[in-house]
Coordinates of C-alpha atoms in Angstrom, one line a residue:
M1 CA 0.1 0.0 -0.1
A2 CA 1.2 3.6 -0.6
Q3 CA 2.5 5.6 2.2
K4 CA 1.7 9.2 2.8
P5 CA 4.5 11.6 1.6
S6 CA 6.7 13.0 4.2
A7 CA 6.2 16.4 5.5
S8 CA 8.2 19.0 3.7
G9 CA 7.0 21.9 5.8
N10 CA 4.9 23.4 3.1
E11 CA 1.4 23.8 4.3
N12 CA -0.1 23.5 0.8
D13 CA 1.5 20.2 0.2
E14 CA 0.1 18.9 3.6
A15 CA -3.4 20.2 2.7
M16 CA -3.2 18.4 -0.5
A17 CA -2.5 15.1 0.9
T18 CA -5.5 15.4 3.5
A19 CA -8.3 15.1 0.9
E20 CA -10.6 12.3 2.2
T21 CA -13.2 11.7 -0.3
P22 CA -12.6 10.7 -4.1
E23 CA -14.6 13.6 -5.2
A24 CA -12.2 16.0 -3.1
R25 CA -9.1 14.1 -4.5
N26 CA -10.4 14.4 -7.9
E27 CA -11.2 18.2 -7.6
Q28 CA -7.8 18.9 -6.3
A29 CA -5.9 16.9 -8.8
S30 CA -7.9 18.4 -11.6
K31 CA -7.2 21.8 -10.4
L32 CA -3.4 21.1 -10.4
V33 CA -3.6 19.9 -13.9
D34 CA -5.2 22.9 -15.1
R35 CA -2.7 25.2 -13.3
F36 CA 0.3 23.2 -14.7
A37 CA -1.2 23.0 -18.2
I38 CA -1.4 26.9 -18.1
W39 CA 2.1 27.1 -16.9
S40 CA 3.4 24.7 -19.6
G41 CA 1.8 26.8 -22.0
V42 CA 3.7 29.9 -20.4
A43 CA 6.9 27.6 -20.5
G44 CA 6.3 27.2 -24.4
L45 CA 6.8 30.9 -24.8
V46 CA 10.4 30.8 -23.5
P47 CA 12.2 32.1 -26.8
L48 CA 15.2 29.7 -26.3
P49 CA 15.0 26.3 -28.2
V50 CA 15.3 23.2 -26.1
I51 CA 15.3 25.2 -22.7
D52 CA 11.3 25.4 -23.5
V53 CA 11.0 21.8 -23.7
V54 CA 13.2 21.1 -20.7
A55 CA 10.9 23.6 -18.8
V56 CA 7.7 21.8 -19.9
G57 CA 9.2 18.6 -19.0
G58 CA 10.2 19.8 -15.4
L59 CA 6.6 21.3 -15.0
Q60 CA 5.0 17.8 -16.0
L61 CA 7.3 16.0 -13.5
Q62 CA 6.2 18.6 -10.7
M63 CA 2.7 18.0 -11.6
L64 CA 3.1 14.2 -11.4
R65 CA 4.5 14.7 -7.9
R66 CA 1.8 16.9 -6.7
I67 CA -0.7 14.5 -8.1
S68 CA 0.9 11.7 -6.3
Q69 CA 0.7 13.6 -3.1
V70 CA -3.1 14.0 -3.6
Y71 CA -3.6 10.3 -4.0
N72 CA -1.0 9.3 -1.4
I73 CA 1.1 7.6 -3.8
D74 CA 4.9 7.1 -3.4
F75 CA 6.8 9.2 -5.9
S76 CA 10.2 8.6 -7.4
V77 CA 11.6 11.3 -9.8
N78 CA 13.3 8.7 -11.8
R79 CA 10.1 6.5 -12.2
G80 CA 8.2 9.8 -12.9
K81 CA 10.8 10.9 -15.7
S82 CA 10.5 7.6 -17.4
L83 CA 6.7 7.4 -17.2
I84 CA 6.1 11.0 -18.5
A85 CA 8.7 10.2 -21.4
A86 CA 6.9 6.8 -22.1
L87 CA 3.5 8.5 -22.1
A88 CA 4.7 11.4 -24.2
G89 CA 6.1 8.8 -26.6
A90 CA 2.5 7.1 -26.9
M91 CA 1.3 10.4 -28.0
I92 CA 4.1 11.0 -30.7
P93 CA 2.3 13.4 -33.0
A94 CA 1.8 16.0 -30.1
T95 CA 5.1 15.5 -28.6
S96 CA 7.0 15.6 -32.2
G97 CA 5.0 18.7 -32.8
I98 CA 6.5 20.2 -29.5
G99 CA 10.0 19.3 -30.7
A100 CA 9.3 20.8 -34.1
A101 CA 7.8 24.1 -32.7
S102 CA 10.9 24.3 -30.3
T103 CA 13.4 23.8 -33.2
L104 CA 11.5 26.6 -35.3
K105 CA 13.0 29.0 -32.6
F106 CA 16.3 28.5 -34.4
V107 CA 15.2 30.3 -37.4
P108 CA 15.4 34.1 -36.5
V109 CA 12.2 36.1 -36.5
I110 CA 10.0 34.0 -38.5
G111 CA 10.7 30.8 -36.8
T112 CA 10.3 32.5 -33.2
L113 CA 6.9 34.1 -34.4
A114 CA 5.6 30.7 -35.8
A115 CA 6.8 28.9 -32.5
V116 CA 5.0 31.5 -30.3
F117 CA 1.8 30.5 -31.7
V118 CA 2.2 26.8 -31.7
M119 CA 4.5 25.8 -28.7
P120 CA 2.3 27.1 -26.1
V121 CA -0.9 25.2 -27.2
L122 CA 1.0 21.9 -27.7
S123 CA 2.8 22.2 -24.3
A124 CA -0.4 23.0 -22.5
G125 CA -2.4 20.2 -24.3
A126 CA 0.3 17.6 -23.6
T127 CA 0.4 18.5 -19.9
Y128 CA -3.3 18.4 -19.5
A129 CA -3.6 15.0 -21.3
I130 CA -0.7 13.5 -19.3
G131 CA -2.1 14.9 -16.0
K132 CA -5.6 13.6 -16.6
A133 CA -4.3 10.1 -17.6
F134 CA -2.5 9.9 -14.1
I135 CA -5.6 11.0 -12.3
Q136 CA -7.6 8.3 -14.0
H137 CA -4.8 5.7 -13.2
F138 CA -4.7 6.7 -9.7
E139 CA -8.4 6.8 -9.2
S140 CA -8.6 3.1 -10.4
G141 CA -6.3 2.1 -7.5
G142 CA -3.0 2.3 -9.7
T143 CA 0.5 3.5 -8.6
L144 CA 3.5 4.7 -10.5
L145 CA 4.9 1.0 -10.5
D146 CA 2.0 -0.4 -12.5
F147 CA 1.2 2.3 -14.9
N148 CA 1.4 1.2 -18.6
P149 CA 1.5 4.0 -21.0
P150 CA 0.2 2.3 -24.1
D151 CA -3.0 1.5 -22.2
Y152 CA -3.8 5.3 -22.0
R153 CA -3.1 6.1 -25.5
E154 CA -6.7 6.6 -26.6
F155 CA -7.4 8.4 -23.4
V156 CA -4.6 10.8 -23.8
K157 CA -5.6 11.4 -27.3
S158 CA -9.3 12.3 -26.2
Q159 CA -8.0 14.5 -23.4
K160 CA -5.7 16.5 -25.7
E161 CA -8.7 17.0 -28.1
M162 CA -10.8 18.1 -25.1
W163 CA -8.0 20.7 -24.0
E164 CA -7.8 22.0 -27.7
S165 CA -11.4 22.5 -28.1
R166 CA -11.6 24.1 -24.7
S167 CA -8.7 26.6 -25.7
K168 CA -10.3 27.3 -28.8
G169 CA -13.6 27.9 -27.2
S170 CA -12.0 30.4 -24.6
G171 CA -10.1 32.1 -27.4
A172 CA -13.3 32.7 -29.4
A173 CA -15.1 33.9 -26.2
A174 CA -12.2 36.4 -25.5
T175 CA -12.3 37.8 -29.0
G176 CA -16.0 38.1 -28.9
S177 CA -16.6 35.5 -31.7

């Protein structure tokens, strides 16, 4: 059985680990995913190629650590990295798009401008989908040790599409369309 994470002195971390009902855990974890997806979109704006991808990966790892705390799942940085990489590999079109968008930043002016429009959306969508996959896995009683990324390929695809439609809808609302 998973053990409760050790106290880090951070009241927010302790509060997150105390969610008692499945609904409360799901709500906390979903809020984390939303917040980290937005931050990943912001990290996608970093004008330096490769640094943006590293920043997004770091945010995804931190998101997984925090979701693990909500569900009282033991977290290992190395296991988290490998699972995120494997899950990202299961969503090859999105992750190759992130790499391509980051590489575009090597092209002066035009490449950077193009990447500014593409990279944040891809980064946020991938982070959202990854977070939702881990929430579903943890809610079904899974741990980091029994997570199998190929089992979540279709789920991740549907979550990514949901994020894209959600971001298009909020963009249309913001422009008054």
